[in-house]
mmCIF file of C-alpha atoms and ligand atoms in Angstrom:
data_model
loop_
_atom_site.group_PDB
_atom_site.id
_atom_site.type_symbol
_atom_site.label_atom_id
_atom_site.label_comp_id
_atom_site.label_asym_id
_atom_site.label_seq_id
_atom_site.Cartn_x
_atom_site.Cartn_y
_atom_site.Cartn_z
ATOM 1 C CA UNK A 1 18.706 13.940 -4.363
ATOM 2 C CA UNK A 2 17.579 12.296 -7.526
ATOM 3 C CA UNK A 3 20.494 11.304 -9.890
ATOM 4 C CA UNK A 4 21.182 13.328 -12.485
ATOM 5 C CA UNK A 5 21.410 12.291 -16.639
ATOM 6 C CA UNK A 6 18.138 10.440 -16.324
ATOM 7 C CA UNK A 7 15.459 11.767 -18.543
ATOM 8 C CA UNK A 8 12.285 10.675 -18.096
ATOM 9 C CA UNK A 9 10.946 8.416 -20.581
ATOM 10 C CA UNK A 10 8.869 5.155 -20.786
ATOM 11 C CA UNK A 11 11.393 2.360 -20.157
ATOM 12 C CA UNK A 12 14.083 4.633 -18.477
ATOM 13 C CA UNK A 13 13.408 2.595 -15.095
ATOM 14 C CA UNK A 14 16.297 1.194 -13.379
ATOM 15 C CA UNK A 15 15.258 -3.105 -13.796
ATOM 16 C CA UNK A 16 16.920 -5.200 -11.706
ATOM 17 C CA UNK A 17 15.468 -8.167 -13.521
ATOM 18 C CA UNK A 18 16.943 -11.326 -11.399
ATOM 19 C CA UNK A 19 15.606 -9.879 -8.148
ATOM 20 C CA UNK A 20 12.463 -9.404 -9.671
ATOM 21 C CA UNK A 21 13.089 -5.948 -8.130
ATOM 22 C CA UNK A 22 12.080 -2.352 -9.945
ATOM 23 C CA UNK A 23 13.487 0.759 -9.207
ATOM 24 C CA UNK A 24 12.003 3.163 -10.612
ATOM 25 C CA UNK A 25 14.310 6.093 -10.813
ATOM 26 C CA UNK A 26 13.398 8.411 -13.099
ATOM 27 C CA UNK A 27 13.697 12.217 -12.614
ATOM 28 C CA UNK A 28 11.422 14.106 -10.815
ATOM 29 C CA UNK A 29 8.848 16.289 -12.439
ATOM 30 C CA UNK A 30 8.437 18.423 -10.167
ATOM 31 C CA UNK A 31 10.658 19.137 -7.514
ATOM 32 C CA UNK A 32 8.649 20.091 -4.169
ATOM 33 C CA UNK A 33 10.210 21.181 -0.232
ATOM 34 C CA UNK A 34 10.790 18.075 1.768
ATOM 35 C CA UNK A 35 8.539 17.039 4.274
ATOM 36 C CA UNK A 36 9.631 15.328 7.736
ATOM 37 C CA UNK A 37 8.395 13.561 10.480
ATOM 38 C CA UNK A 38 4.914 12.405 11.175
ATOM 39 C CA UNK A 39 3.895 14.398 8.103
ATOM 40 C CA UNK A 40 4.697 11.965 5.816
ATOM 41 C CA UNK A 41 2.124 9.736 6.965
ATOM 42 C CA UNK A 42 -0.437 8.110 4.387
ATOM 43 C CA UNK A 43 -3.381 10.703 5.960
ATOM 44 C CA UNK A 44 -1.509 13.378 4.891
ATOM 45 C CA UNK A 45 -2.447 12.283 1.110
ATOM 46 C CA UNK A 46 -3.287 15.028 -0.955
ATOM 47 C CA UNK A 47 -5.562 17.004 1.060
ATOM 48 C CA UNK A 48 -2.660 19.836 -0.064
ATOM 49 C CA UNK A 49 0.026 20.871 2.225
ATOM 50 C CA UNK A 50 -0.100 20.960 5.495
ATOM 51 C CA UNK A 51 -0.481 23.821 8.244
ATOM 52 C CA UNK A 52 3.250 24.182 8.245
ATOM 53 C CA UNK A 53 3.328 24.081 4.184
ATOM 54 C CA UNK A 54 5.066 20.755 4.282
ATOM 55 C CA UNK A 55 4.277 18.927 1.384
ATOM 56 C CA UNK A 56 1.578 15.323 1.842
ATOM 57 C CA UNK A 57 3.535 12.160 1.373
ATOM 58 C CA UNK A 58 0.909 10.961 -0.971
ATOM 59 C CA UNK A 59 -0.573 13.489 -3.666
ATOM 60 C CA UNK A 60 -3.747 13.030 -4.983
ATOM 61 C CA UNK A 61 -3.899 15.080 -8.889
ATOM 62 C CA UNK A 62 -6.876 16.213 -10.481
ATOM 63 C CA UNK A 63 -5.132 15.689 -13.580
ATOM 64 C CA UNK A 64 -3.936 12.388 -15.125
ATOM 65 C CA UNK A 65 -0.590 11.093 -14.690
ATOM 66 C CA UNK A 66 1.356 12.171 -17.773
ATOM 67 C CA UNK A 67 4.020 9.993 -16.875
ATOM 68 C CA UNK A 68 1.876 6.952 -16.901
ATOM 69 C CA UNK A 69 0.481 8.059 -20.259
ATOM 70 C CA UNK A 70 4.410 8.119 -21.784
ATOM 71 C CA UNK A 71 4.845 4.513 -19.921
ATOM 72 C CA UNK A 72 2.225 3.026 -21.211
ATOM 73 C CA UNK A 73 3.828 -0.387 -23.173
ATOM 74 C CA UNK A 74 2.224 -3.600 -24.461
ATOM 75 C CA UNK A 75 1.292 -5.830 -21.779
ATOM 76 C CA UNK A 76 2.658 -9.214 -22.251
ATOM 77 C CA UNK A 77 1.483 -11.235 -19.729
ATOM 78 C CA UNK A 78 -1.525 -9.378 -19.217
ATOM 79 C CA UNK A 79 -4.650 -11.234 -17.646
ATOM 80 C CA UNK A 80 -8.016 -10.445 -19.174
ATOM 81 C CA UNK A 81 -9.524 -9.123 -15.820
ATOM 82 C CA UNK A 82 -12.863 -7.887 -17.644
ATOM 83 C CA UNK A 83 -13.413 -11.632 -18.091
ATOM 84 C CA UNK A 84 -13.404 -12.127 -14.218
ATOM 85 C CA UNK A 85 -16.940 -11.252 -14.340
ATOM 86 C CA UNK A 86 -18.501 -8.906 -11.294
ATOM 87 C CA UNK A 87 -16.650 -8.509 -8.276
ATOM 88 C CA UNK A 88 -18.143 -11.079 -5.562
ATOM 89 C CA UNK A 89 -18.990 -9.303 -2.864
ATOM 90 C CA UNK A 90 -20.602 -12.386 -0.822
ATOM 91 C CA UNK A 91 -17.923 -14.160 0.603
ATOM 92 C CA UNK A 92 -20.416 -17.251 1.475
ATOM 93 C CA UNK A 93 -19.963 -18.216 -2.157
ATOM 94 C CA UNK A 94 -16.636 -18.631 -3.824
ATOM 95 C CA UNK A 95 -14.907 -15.958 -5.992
ATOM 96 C CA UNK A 96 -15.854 -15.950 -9.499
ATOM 97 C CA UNK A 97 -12.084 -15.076 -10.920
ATOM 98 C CA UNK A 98 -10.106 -17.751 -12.046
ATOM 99 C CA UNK A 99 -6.227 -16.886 -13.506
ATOM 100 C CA UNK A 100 -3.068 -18.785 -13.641
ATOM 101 C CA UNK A 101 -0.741 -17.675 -10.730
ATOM 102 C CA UNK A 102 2.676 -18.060 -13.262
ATOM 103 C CA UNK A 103 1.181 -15.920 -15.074
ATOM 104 C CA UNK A 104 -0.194 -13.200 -12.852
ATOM 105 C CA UNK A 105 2.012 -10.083 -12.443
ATOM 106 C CA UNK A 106 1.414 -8.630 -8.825
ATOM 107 C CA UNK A 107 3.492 -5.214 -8.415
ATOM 108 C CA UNK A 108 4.476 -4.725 -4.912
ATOM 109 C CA UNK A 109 4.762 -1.382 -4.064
ATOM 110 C CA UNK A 110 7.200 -0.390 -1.430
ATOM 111 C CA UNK A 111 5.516 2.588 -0.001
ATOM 112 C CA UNK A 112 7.665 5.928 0.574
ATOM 113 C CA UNK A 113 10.748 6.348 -0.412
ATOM 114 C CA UNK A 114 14.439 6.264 1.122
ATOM 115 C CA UNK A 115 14.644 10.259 0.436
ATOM 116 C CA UNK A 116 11.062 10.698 1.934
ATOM 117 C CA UNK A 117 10.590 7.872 4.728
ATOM 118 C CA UNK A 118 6.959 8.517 5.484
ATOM 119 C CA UNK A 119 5.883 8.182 8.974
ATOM 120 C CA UNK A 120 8.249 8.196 11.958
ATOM 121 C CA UNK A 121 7.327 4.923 14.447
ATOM 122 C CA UNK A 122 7.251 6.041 18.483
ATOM 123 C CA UNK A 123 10.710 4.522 18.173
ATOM 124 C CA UNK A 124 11.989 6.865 15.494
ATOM 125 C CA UNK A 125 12.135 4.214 12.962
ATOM 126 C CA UNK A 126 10.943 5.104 9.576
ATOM 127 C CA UNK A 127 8.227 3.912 7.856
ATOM 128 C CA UNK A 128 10.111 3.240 4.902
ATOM 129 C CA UNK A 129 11.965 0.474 6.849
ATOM 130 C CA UNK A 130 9.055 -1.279 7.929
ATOM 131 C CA UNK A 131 7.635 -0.901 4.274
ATOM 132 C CA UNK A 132 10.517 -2.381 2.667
ATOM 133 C CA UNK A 133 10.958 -5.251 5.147
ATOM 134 C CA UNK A 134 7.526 -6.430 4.501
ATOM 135 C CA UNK A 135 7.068 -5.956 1.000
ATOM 136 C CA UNK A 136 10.103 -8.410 0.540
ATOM 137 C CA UNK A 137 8.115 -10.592 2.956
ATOM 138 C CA UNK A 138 5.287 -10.899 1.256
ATOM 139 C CA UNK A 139 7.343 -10.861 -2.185
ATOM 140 C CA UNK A 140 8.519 -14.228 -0.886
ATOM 141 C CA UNK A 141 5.394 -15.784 0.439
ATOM 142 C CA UNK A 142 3.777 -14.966 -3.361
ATOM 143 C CA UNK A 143 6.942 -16.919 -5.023
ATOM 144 C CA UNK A 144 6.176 -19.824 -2.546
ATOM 145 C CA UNK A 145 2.602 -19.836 -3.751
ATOM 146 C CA UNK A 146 3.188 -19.581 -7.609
ATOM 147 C CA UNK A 147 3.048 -16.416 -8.292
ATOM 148 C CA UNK A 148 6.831 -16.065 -9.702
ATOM 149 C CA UNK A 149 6.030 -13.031 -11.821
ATOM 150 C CA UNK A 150 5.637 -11.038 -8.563
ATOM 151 C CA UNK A 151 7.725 -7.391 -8.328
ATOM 152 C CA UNK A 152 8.929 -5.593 -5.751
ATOM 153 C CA UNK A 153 8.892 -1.809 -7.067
ATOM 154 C CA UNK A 154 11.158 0.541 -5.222
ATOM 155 C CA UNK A 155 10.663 3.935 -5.905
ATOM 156 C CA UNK A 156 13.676 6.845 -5.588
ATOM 157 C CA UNK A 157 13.085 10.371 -4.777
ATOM 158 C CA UNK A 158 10.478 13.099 -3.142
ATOM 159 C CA UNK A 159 7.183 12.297 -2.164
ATOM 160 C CA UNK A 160 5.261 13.757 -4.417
ATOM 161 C CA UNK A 161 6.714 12.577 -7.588
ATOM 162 C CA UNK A 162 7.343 9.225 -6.466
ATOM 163 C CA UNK A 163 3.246 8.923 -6.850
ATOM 164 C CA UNK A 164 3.759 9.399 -10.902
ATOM 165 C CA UNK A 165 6.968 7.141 -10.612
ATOM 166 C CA UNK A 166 4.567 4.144 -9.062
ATOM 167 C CA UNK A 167 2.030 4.527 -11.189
ATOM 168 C CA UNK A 168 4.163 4.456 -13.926
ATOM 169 C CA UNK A 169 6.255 1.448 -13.433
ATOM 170 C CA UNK A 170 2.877 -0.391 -12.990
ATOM 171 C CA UNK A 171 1.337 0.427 -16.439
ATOM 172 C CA UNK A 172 4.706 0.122 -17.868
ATOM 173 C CA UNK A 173 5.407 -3.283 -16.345
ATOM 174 C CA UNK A 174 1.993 -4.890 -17.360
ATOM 175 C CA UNK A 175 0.816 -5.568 -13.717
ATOM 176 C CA UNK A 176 -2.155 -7.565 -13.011
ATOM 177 C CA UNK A 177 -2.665 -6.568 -9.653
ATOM 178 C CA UNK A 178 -0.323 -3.317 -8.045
ATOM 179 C CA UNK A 179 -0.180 -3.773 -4.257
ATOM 180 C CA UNK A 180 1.066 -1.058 -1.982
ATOM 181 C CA UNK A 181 2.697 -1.422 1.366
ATOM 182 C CA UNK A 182 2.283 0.844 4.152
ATOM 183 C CA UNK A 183 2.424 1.051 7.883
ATOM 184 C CA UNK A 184 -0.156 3.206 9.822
ATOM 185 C CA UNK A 185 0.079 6.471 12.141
ATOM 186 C CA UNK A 186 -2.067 9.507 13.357
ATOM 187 C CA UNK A 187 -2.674 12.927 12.938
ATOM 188 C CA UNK A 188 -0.496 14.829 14.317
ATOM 189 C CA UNK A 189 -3.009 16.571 16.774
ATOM 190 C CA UNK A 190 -3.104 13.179 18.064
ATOM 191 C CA UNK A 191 0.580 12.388 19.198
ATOM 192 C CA UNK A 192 2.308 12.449 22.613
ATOM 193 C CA UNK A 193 5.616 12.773 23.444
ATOM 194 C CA UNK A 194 7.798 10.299 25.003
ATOM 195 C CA UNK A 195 11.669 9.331 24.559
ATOM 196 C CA UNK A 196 13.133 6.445 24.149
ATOM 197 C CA UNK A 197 16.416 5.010 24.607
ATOM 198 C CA UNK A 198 17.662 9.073 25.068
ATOM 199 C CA UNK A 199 15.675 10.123 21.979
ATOM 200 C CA UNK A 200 12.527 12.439 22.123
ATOM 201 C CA UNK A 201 10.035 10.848 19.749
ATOM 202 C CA UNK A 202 6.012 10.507 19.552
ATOM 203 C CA UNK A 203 3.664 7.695 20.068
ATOM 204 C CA UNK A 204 -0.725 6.932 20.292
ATOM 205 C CA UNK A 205 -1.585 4.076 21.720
ATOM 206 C CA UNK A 206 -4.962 4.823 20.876
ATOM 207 C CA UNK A 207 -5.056 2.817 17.996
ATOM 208 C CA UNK A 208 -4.195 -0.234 16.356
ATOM 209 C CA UNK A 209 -4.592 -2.662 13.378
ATOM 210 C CA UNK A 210 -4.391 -2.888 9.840
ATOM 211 C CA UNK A 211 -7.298 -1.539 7.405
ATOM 212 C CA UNK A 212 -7.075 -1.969 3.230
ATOM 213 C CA UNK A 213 -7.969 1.218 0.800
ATOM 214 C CA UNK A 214 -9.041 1.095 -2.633
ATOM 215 C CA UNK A 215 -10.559 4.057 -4.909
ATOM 216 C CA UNK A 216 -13.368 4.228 -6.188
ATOM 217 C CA UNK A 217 -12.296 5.907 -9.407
ATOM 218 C CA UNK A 218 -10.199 3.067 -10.558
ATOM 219 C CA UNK A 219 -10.794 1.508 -13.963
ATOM 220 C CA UNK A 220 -11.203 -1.586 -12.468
ATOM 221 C CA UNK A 221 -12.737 -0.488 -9.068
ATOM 222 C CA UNK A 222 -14.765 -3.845 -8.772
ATOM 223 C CA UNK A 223 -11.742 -5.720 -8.780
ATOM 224 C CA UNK A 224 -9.788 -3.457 -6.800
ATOM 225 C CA UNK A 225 -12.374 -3.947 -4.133
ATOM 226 C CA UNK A 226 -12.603 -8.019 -4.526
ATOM 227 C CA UNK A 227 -9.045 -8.328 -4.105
ATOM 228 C CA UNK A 228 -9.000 -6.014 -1.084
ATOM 229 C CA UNK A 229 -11.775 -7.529 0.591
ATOM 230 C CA UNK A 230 -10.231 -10.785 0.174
ATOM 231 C CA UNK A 231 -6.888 -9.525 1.585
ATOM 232 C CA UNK A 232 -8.922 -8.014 4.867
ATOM 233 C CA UNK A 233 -10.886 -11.705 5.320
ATOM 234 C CA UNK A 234 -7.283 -12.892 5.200
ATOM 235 C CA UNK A 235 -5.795 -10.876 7.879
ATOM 236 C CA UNK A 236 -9.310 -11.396 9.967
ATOM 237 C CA UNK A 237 -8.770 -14.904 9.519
ATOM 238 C CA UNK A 238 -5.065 -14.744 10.707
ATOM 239 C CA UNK A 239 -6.689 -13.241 13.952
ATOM 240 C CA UNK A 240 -5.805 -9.763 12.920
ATOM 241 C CA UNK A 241 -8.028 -6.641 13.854
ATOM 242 C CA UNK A 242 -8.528 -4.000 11.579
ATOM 243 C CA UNK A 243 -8.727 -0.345 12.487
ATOM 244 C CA UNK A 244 -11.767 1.178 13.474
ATOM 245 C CA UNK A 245 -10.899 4.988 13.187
ATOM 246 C CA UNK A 246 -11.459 5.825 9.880
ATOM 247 C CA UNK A 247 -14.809 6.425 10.119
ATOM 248 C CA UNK A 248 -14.921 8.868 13.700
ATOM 249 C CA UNK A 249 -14.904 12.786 13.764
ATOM 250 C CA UNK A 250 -11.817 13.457 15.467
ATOM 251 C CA UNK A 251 -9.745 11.605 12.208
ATOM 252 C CA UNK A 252 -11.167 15.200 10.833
ATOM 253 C CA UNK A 253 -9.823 15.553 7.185
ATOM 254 C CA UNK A 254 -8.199 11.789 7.112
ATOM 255 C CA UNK A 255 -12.209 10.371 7.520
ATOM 256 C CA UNK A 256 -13.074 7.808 5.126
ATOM 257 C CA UNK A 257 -15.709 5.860 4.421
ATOM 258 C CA UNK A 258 -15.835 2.344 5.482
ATOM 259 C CA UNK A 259 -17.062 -0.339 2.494
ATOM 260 C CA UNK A 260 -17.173 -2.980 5.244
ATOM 261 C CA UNK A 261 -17.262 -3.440 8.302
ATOM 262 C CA UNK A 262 -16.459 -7.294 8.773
ATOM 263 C CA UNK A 263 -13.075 -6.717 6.216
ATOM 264 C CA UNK A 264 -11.567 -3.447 7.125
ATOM 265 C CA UNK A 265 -11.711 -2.331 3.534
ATOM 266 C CA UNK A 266 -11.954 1.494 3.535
ATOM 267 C CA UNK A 267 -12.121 4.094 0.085
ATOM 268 C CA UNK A 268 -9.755 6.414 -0.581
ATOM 269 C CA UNK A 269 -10.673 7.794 -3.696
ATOM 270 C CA UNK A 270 -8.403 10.771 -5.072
ATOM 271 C CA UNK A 271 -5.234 8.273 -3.941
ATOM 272 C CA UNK A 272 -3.134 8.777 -7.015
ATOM 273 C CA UNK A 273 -1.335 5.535 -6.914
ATOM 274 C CA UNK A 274 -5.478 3.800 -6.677
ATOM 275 C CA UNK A 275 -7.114 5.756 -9.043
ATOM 276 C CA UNK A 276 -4.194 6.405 -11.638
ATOM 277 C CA UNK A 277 -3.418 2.468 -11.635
ATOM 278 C CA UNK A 278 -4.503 0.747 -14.930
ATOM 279 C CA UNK A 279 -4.909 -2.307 -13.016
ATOM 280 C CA UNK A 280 -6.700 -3.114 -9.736
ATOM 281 C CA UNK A 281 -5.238 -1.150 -6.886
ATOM 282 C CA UNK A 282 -4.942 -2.028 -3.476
ATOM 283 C CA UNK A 283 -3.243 0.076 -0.521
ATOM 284 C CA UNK A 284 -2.534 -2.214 2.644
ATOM 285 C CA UNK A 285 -1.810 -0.751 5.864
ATOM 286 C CA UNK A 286 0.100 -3.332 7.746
ATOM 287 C CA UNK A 287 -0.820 -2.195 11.215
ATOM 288 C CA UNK A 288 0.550 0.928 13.256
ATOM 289 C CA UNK A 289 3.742 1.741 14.131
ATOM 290 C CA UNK A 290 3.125 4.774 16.282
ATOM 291 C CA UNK A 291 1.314 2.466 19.092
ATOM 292 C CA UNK A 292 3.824 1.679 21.066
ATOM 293 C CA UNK A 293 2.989 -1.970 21.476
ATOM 294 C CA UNK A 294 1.686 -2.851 17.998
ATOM 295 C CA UNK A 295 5.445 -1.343 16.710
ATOM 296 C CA UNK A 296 6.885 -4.178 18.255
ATOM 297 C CA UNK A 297 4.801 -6.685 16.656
ATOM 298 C CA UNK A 298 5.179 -4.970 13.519
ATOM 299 C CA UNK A 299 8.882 -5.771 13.843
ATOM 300 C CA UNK A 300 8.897 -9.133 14.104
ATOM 301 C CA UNK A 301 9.202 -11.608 11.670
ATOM 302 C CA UNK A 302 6.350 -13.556 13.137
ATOM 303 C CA UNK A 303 3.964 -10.384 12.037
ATOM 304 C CA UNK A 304 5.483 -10.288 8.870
ATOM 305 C CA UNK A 305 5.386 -14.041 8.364
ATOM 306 C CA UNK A 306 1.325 -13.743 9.477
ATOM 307 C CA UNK A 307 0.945 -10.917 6.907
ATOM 308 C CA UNK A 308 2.467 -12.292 4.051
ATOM 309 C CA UNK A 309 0.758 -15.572 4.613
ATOM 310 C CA UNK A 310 -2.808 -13.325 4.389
ATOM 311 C CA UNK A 311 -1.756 -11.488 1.524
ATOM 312 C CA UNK A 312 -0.817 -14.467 -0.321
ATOM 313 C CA UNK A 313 -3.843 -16.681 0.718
ATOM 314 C CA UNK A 314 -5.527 -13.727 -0.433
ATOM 315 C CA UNK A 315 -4.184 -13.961 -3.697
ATOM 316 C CA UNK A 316 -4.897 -17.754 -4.175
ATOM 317 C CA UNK A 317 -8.065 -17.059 -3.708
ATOM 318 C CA UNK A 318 -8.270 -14.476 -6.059
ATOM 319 C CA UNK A 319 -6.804 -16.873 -8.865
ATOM 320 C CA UNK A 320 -8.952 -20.103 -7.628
ATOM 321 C CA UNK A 321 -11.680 -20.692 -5.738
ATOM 322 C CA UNK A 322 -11.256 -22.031 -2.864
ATOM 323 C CA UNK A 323 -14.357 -22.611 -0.628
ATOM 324 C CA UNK A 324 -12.289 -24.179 2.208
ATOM 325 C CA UNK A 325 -9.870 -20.844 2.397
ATOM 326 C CA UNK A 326 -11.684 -18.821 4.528
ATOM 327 C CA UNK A 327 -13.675 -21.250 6.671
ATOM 328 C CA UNK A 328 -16.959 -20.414 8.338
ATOM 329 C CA UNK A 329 -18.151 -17.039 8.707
HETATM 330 ZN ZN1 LIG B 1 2.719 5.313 4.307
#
């Protein structure tokens, strides 16, 4: 349930300012049937609801997010990306963008909600969970590095709305770079049962590994797809493969295309929280917590600690050149 009282307005988020934590909890716009289960899974994004009229966790609009519009504020600390110059796209020479890590506002986006958990793991653990747990991860490995204007942003509520709520909170809070944090599954048509520990639940070992998204139809899709490129040379580089299934028929309606094949970086166009962003946009899935084994590395704090390490290398990069970072192709 979302709480009642709050109206929705531009800085009617809930701040918790010393965790460097945002919340936003505004009220829904629209209030839509729940969804549970494997249906919340990032696939499910706005290709409309389901065969069982569930609602996607992710909802890609044809129309622009009004509530981004009303959010809209000043940004203070507001890098001049446009001066980055063209995204660099040959990782043999360094990156072109140079910015001041202080300075540099990266919204982490926790994905899913505690209302709408996203996908179930084969162990019944939601999404959500992992999402949270590595978001603050990662959250921590950016401080290390410099970047102390780094936010978590929790979101409150249904699936659906949430998307407007995200993409909100990042135009309202001035971000630089909006990061969201998710944990992979399947289609449905794709699951097996099992139980564990007593409990029925569903697994695929069939695949594995993380992959990055970006849209296409972001303002700023060059850098969108610079940073992302530089997060999947990252995760290579931690030893990390990414996953290969995007591109094959039986993903059906959850294809996408690949935008290369040596990064795992994948477009997702009509992804409301990519292409609604005023900022670069990047959607990482972490790895899969329906395979059975990769769940358990997803769970422990050595994968998290390897993650955040990536995405933060990533993001030194991004601010500084750094021939050395990446070593040899
Ligand atoms: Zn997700």
């Amino acid at each position: 349930m979302l709480s009642s009282g709050r109206k929705f307005a531009g800085s009617d988020f809930g701040f918790r300012c010393r965790r460097r934590t945002v919340i936003a909890a505004m009220a829904a716009l629209v209030l839509l049937p729940s969804e549970s289960g494997a249906a919340g899974w990032l696939l499910d994004i706005f290709k409309g609801p389901s065969k069982q009229g569930k609602s996607p966790a992710h909802v890609a609009s044809r129309k622009p997010a009004i509530s981004a519009k009303r959010a809209a504020a000043p940004k203070p600390h507001t890098v001049r990306l446009a001066a980055l110059g063209p995204a660099n796209l040959n990782f043999l020479k360094p990156a072109a963008s140079m910015c001041d890590p202080s300075k540099f506002r990266i919204v982490l986006d926790v994905g899913h909600t505690a209302e709408s958990e996203g996908a179930t793991s084969a162990r019944n653990v939601p999404e959500f969970t992992f999402n949270l747990r590595l978001a603050q991860r990662i959250e921590e490995k950016l401080k290390a590095e410099g970047f102390a204007e780094t936010m978590l942003l929790l979101t409150e509520g249904k699936a659906r709305p949430s998307l407007a709520k995200r993409v909100a909170a990042a135009n309202h809070l001035g971000a630089n770079l909006f990061l969201s944090i998710h944990h992979d599954s399947v289609p449905n048509s794709l699951l097996e049962d099992w139980e564990f520990e007593g409990k029925k639940g569903h697994f695929s070992d069939r695949f594995s590994g993380y992959s990055v998204f970006v849209s296409r139809n972001n303002p700023d899709f060059k850098t969108s797809l610079l940073f992302a490129e530089l997060i999947g040379k990252a995760m290579k580089a931690q030893g990390l493969q990414y996953a290969q299934q995007y591109t094959q028929a039986i993903m059906g309606r959850y294809q996408h295309p690949l935008l290369n094949k040596e990064t795992g970086v994948y477009s997702y166009d009509q992804l409301v929280v990519l292409r609604s962003t005023r900022m670069p946009a990047v959607l990482l899935e972490a790895g899969s917590i329906i395979n059975r084994d990769e769940e358990l590395k997803m769970d422990s704090p050595e994968r998290r600690n390897i993650t955040g390490n990536a995405v933060a290398a990533a993001a030194k990069e991004f601010c500084g050149p750094q021939e050395a970072f990446l070593g040899p192709l």
